[in-house]
CSV table of C-alpha atoms and ligand atoms in Angstrom, one decimal:
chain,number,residue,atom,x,y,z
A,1,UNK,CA,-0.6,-25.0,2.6
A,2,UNK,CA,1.6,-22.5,4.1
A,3,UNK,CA,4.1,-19.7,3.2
A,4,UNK,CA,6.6,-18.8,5.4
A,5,UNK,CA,8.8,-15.7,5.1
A,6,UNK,CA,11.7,-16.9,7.6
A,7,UNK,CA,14.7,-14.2,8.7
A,8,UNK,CA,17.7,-15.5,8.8
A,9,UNK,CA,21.1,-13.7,10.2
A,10,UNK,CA,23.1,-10.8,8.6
A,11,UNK,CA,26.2,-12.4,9.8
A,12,UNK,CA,26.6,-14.0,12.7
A,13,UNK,CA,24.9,-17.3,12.2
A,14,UNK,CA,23.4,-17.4,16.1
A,15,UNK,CA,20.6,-14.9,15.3
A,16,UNK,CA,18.3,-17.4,14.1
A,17,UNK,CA,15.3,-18.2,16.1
A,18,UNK,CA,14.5,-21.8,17.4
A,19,UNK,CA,11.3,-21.0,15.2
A,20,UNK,CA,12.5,-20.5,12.8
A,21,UNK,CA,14.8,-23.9,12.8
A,22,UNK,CA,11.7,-25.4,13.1
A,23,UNK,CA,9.9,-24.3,10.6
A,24,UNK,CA,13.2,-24.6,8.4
A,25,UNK,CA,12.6,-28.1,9.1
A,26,UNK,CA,9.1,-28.7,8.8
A,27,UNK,CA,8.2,-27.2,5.4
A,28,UNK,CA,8.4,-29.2,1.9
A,29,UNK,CA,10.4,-26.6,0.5
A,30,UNK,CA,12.6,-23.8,1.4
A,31,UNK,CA,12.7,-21.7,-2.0
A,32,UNK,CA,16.3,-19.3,-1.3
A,33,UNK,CA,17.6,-16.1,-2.9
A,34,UNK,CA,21.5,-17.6,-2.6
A,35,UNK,CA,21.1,-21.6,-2.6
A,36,UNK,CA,25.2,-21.6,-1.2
A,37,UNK,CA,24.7,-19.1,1.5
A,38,UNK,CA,21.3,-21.1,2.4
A,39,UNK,CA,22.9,-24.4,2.6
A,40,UNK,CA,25.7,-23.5,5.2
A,41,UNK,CA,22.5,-22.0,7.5
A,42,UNK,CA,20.7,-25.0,6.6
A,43,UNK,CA,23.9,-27.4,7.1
A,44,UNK,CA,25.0,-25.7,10.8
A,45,UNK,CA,21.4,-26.5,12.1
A,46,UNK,CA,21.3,-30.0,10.2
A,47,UNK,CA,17.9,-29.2,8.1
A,48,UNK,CA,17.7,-31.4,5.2
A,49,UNK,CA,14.9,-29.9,3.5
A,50,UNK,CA,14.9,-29.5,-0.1
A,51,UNK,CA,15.8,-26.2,-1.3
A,52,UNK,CA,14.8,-24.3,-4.8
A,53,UNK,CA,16.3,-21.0,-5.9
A,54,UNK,CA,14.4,-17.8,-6.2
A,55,UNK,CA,16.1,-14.4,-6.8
A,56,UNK,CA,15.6,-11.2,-8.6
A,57,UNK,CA,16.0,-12.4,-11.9
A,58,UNK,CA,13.4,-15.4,-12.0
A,59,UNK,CA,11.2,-14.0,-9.7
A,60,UNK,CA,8.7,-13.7,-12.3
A,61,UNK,CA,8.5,-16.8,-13.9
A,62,UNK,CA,9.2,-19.1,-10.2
A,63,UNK,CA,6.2,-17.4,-8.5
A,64,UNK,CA,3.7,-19.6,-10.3
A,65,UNK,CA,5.8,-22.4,-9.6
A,66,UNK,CA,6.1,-21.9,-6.1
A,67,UNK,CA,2.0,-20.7,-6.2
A,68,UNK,CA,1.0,-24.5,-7.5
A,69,UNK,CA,3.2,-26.3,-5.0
A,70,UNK,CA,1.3,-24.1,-2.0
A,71,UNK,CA,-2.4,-24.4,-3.6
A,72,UNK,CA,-1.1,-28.8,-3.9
A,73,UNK,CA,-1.2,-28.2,-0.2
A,74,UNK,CA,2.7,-27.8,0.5
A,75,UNK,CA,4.5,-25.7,2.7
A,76,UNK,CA,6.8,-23.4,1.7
A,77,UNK,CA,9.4,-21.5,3.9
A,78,UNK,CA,11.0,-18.3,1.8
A,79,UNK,CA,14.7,-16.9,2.7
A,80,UNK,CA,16.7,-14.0,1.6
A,81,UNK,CA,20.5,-14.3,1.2
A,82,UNK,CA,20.1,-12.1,4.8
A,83,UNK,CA,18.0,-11.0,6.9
A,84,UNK,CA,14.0,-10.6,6.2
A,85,UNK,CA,12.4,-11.7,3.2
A,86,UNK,CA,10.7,-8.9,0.9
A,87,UNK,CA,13.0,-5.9,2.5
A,88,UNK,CA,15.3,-4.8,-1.0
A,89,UNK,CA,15.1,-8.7,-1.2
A,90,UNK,CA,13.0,-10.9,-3.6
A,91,UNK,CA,9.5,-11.4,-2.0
A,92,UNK,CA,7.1,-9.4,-2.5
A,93,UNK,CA,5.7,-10.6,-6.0
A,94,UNK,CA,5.6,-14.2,-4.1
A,95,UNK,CA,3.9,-12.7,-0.6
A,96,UNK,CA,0.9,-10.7,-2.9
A,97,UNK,CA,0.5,-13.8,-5.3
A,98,UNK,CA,0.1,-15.9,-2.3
A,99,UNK,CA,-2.4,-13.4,-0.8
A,100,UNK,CA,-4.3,-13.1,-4.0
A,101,UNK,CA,-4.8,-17.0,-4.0
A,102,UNK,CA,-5.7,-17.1,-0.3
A,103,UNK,CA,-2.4,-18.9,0.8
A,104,UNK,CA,-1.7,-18.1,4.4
A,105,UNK,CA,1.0,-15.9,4.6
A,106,UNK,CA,3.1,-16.6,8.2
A,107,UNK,CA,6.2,-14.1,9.2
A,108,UNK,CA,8.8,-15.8,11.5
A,109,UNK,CA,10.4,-12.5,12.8
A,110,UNK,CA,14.1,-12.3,13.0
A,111,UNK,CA,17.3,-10.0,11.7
A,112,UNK,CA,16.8,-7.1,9.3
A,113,UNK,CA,19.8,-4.8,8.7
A,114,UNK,CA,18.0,-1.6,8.6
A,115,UNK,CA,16.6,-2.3,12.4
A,116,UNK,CA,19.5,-3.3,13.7
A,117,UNK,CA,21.6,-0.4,12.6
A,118,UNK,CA,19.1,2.0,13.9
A,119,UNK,CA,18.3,0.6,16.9
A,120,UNK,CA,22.1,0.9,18.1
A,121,UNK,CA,22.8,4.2,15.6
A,122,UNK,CA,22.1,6.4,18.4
A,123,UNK,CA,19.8,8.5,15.9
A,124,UNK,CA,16.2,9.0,17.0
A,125,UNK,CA,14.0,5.9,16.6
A,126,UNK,CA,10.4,6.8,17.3
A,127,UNK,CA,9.7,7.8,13.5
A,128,UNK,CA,12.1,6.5,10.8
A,129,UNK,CA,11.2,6.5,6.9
A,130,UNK,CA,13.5,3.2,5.1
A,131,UNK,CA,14.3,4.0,1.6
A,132,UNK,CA,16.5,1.0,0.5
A,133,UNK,CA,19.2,1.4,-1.9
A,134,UNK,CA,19.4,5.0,-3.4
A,135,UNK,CA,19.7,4.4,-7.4
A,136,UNK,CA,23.3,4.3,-8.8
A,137,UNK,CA,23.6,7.4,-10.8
A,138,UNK,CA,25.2,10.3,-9.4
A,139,UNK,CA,22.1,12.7,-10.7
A,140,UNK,CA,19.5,10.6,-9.8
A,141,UNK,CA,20.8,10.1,-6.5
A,142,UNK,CA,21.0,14.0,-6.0
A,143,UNK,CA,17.7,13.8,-6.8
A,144,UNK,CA,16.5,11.6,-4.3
A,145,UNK,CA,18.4,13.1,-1.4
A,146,UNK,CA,17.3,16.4,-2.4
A,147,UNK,CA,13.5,15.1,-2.0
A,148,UNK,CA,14.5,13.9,1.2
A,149,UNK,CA,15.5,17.3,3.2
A,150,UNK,CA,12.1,18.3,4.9
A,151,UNK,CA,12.2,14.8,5.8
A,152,UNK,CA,11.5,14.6,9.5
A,153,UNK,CA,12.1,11.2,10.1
A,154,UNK,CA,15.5,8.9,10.9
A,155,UNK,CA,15.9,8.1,7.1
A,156,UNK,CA,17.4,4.7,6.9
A,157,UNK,CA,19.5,4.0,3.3
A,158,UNK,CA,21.7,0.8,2.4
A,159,UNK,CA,24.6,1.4,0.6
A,160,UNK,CA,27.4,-0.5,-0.7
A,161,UNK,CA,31.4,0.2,0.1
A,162,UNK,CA,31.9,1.5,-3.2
A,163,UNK,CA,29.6,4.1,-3.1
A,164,UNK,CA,29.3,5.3,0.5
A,165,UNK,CA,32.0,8.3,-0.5
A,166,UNK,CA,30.4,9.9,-3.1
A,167,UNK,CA,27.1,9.0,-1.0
A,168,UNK,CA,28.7,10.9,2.2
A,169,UNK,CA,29.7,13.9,0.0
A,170,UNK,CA,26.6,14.5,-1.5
A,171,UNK,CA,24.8,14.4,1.6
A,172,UNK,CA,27.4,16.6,3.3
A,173,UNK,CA,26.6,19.2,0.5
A,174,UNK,CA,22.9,18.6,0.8
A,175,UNK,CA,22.2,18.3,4.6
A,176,UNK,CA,25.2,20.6,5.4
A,177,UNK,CA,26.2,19.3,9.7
A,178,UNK,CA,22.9,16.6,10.4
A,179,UNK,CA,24.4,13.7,12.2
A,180,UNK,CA,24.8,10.5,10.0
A,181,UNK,CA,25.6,7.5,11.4
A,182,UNK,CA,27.2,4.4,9.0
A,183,UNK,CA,26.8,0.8,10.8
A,184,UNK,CA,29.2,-1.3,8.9
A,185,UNK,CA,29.5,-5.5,9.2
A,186,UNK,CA,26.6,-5.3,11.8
A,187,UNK,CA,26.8,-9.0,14.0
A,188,UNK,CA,30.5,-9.6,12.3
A,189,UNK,CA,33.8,-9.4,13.6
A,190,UNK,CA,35.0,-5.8,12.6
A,191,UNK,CA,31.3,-4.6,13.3
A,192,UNK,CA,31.4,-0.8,13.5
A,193,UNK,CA,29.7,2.4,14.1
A,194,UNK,CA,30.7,5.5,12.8
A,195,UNK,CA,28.9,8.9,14.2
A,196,UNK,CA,28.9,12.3,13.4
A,197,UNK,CA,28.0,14.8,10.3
A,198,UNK,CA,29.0,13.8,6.9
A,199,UNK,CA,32.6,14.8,6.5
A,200,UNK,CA,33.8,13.6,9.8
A,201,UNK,CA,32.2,10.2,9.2
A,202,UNK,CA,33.5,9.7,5.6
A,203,UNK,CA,36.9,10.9,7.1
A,204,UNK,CA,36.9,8.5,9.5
A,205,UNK,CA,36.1,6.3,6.9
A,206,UNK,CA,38.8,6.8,4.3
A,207,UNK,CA,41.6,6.8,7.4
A,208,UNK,CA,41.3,2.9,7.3
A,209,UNK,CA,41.5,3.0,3.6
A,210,UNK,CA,39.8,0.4,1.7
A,211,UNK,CA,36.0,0.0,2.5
A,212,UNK,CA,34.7,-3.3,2.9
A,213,UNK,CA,31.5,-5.1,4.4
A,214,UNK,CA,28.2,-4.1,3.9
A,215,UNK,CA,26.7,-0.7,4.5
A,216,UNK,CA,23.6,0.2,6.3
A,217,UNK,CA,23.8,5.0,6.3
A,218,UNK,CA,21.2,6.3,8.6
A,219,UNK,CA,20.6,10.2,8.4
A,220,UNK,CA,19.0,12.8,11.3
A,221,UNK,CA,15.4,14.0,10.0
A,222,UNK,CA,15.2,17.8,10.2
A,223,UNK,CA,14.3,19.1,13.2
A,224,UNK,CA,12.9,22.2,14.0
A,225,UNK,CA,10.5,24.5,11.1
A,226,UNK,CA,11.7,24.1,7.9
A,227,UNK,CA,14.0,27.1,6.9
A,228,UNK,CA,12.5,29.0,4.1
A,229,UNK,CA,14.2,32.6,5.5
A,230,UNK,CA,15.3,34.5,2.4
A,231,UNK,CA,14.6,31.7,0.1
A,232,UNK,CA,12.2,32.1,-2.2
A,233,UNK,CA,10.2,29.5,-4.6
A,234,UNK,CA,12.5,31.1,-7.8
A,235,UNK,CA,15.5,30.9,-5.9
A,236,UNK,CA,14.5,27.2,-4.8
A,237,UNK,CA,13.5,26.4,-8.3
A,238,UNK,CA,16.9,28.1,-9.9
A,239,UNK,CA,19.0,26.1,-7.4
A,240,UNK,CA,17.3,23.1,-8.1
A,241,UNK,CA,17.6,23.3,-11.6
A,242,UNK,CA,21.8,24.0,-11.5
A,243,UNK,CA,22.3,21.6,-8.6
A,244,UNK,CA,20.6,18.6,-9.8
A,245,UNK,CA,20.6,19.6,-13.6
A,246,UNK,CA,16.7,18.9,-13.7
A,247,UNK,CA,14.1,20.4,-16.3
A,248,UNK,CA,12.1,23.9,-15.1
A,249,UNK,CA,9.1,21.9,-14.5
A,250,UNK,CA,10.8,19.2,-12.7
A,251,UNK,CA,12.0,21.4,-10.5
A,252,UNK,CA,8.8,23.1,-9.7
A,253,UNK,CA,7.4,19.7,-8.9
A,254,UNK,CA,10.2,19.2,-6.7
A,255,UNK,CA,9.9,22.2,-4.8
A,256,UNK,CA,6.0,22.4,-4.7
A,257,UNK,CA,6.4,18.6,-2.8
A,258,UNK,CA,9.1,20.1,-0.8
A,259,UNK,CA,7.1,23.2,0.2
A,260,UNK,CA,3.8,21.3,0.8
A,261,UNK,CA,1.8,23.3,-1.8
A,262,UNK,CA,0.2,23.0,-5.3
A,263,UNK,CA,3.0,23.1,-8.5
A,264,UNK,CA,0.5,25.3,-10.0
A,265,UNK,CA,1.3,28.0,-7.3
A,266,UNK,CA,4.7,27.4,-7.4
A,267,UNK,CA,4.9,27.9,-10.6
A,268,UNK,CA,3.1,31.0,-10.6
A,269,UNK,CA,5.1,32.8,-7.7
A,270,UNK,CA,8.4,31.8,-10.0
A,271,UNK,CA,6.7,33.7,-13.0
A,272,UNK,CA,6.3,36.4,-10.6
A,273,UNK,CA,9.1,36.5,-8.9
A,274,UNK,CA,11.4,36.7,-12.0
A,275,UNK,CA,9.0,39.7,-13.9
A,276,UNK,CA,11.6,42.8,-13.9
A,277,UNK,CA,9.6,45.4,-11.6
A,278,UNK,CA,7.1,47.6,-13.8
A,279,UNK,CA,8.3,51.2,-14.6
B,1,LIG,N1,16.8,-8.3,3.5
B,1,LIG,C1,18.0,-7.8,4.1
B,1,LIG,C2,17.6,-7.2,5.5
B,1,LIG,O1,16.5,-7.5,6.0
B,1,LIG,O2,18.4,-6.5,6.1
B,1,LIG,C3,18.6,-6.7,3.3
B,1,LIG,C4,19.1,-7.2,1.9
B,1,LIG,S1,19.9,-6.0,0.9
B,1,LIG,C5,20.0,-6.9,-0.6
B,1,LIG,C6,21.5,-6.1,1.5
B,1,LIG,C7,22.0,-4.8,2.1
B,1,LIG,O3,21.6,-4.7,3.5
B,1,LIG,C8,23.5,-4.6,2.1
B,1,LIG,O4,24.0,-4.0,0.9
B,1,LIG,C9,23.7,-3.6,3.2
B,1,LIG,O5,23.4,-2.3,2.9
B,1,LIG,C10,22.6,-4.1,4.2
B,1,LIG,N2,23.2,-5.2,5.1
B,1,LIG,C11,22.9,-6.5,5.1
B,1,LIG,N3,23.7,-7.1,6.1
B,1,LIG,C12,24.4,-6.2,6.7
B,1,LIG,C13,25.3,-6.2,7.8
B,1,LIG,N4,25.6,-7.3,8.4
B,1,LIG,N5,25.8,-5.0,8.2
B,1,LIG,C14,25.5,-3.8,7.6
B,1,LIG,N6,24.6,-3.8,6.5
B,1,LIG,C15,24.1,-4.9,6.1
């Protein structure tokens, strides 16, 4: 009784480890995000194993399925469509039922996209925060970067072709010249790496017109103090509020996280701030 969370490559079918061939091979069952893209893994390194599907959508109701075939005392190796297991990729719910019925857990280490790209982006590596995929709506995703600019760390985002633009602009209007880096088709043949602040990079971009492959953005962490010359809590929490069309108290929120201090001040130095002097 095993479970397996085995990498498998973002592209280039030769970053797979001997391991995890092996254990390919060994286990009952390989339960698979994409059974297609699994089977020509599974068919270049001649495992036969059966295979099950398990993405997104049936997540919930194949985890106790997959639960009673480990606690019967099979073996079960999971893989994503790419790369690891459990990163923006079914896995979790299966790793923490597993855990919660005492099922060993075993990683077999290989690609993820995020590491890849950062490790050749050029950005700094020593401290990087991974934030997936940022949500689809233009406000919402406003939001989130917004959050983001005290941020200190290499932030790591995936992103599709189609959005990476509007994705570029925003962060162009919202992290003005940081260095971004994009690492598009990582391990394929037109593998690329594009360097430089926002607008440069989505030029580059748009000069080879349409934008395929997938998408890993990175973004510079602020360096230095954080900036707070001539900007006060109102004027933070007035900007807020037109730039990311948010509620007052949203907004406070936002900026107290930003800030580092309670919403309750915040909110009392914005009352202050916008009295009209006495006299
Ligand atoms: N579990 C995977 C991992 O460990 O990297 C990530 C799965 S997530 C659903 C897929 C996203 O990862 C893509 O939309 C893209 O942003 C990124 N990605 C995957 N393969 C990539 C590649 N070869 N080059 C660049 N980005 C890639």
């Amino acid at each position: 009784m095993m479970l397996y969370l085995v990498a498998t490559p973002i592209g280039n079918l030769e970053d797979i480890t001997f391991r995890a061939v092996r254990v390919l091979k060994e286990v009952d069952l390989i339960a698979a995000e994409d059974t297609r893209t699994a089977r020509k893994l599974l068919d270049r390194y001649e495992i036969k194993t059966p295979v099950v599907s398990y993405y997104d959508a049936v997540e919930k109701s194949k985890t106790p399925e997959l639960i009673a075939e480990l606690a019967a005392g099979r073996s079960v190796a999971l893989v994503s469509e790419a790369g690891t297991p459990g990163i923006s990729d079914p896995g979790y719910r299966l790793v923490a039922a597993a855990r919660e019925a005492g099922v060993p857990v075993v990683p077999v280490p290989g690609p993820s996209a995020a590491i890849a790209a950062l490790a050749a982006s050029g950005l700094p590596t020593d401290r990087f925060a991974f934030e997936g995929f940022l949500p689809s709506s233009p406000a919402a995703r406003r939001k989130k970067l917004y959050s983001l600019r005290e941020e200190e760390r290499t932030l790591i985002f995936y992103e599709s072709p189609r959005r990476i633009l509007a994705t570029l602009k925003e962060v162009g209007q919202i992290f003005g010249d940081r260095p971004v880096a994009v690492a598009r088709e990582l391990t394929k043949i037109h593998e690329e790496f594009l360097r430089g602040p926002a607008a440069e990079v989505s030029r580059q971009l748009r000069k080879k017109g349409k934008i395929r492959g997938e998408i890993v953005l990175l973004l510079a962490g602020r360096s230095g103090p954080p900036d707070w010359s001539g900007i006060t809590p109102a004027d933070q929490i007035e900007r807020a509020i037109r730039e990311l069309g948010i509620s007052r108290m949203e907004a406070i929120k936002l900026v107290a996280g930003l800030r580092g201090r309670p919403k309750s001040e915040i909110y009392r130095a914005g009352l202050e701030e916008s009295r009209p002097p006495a006299g």
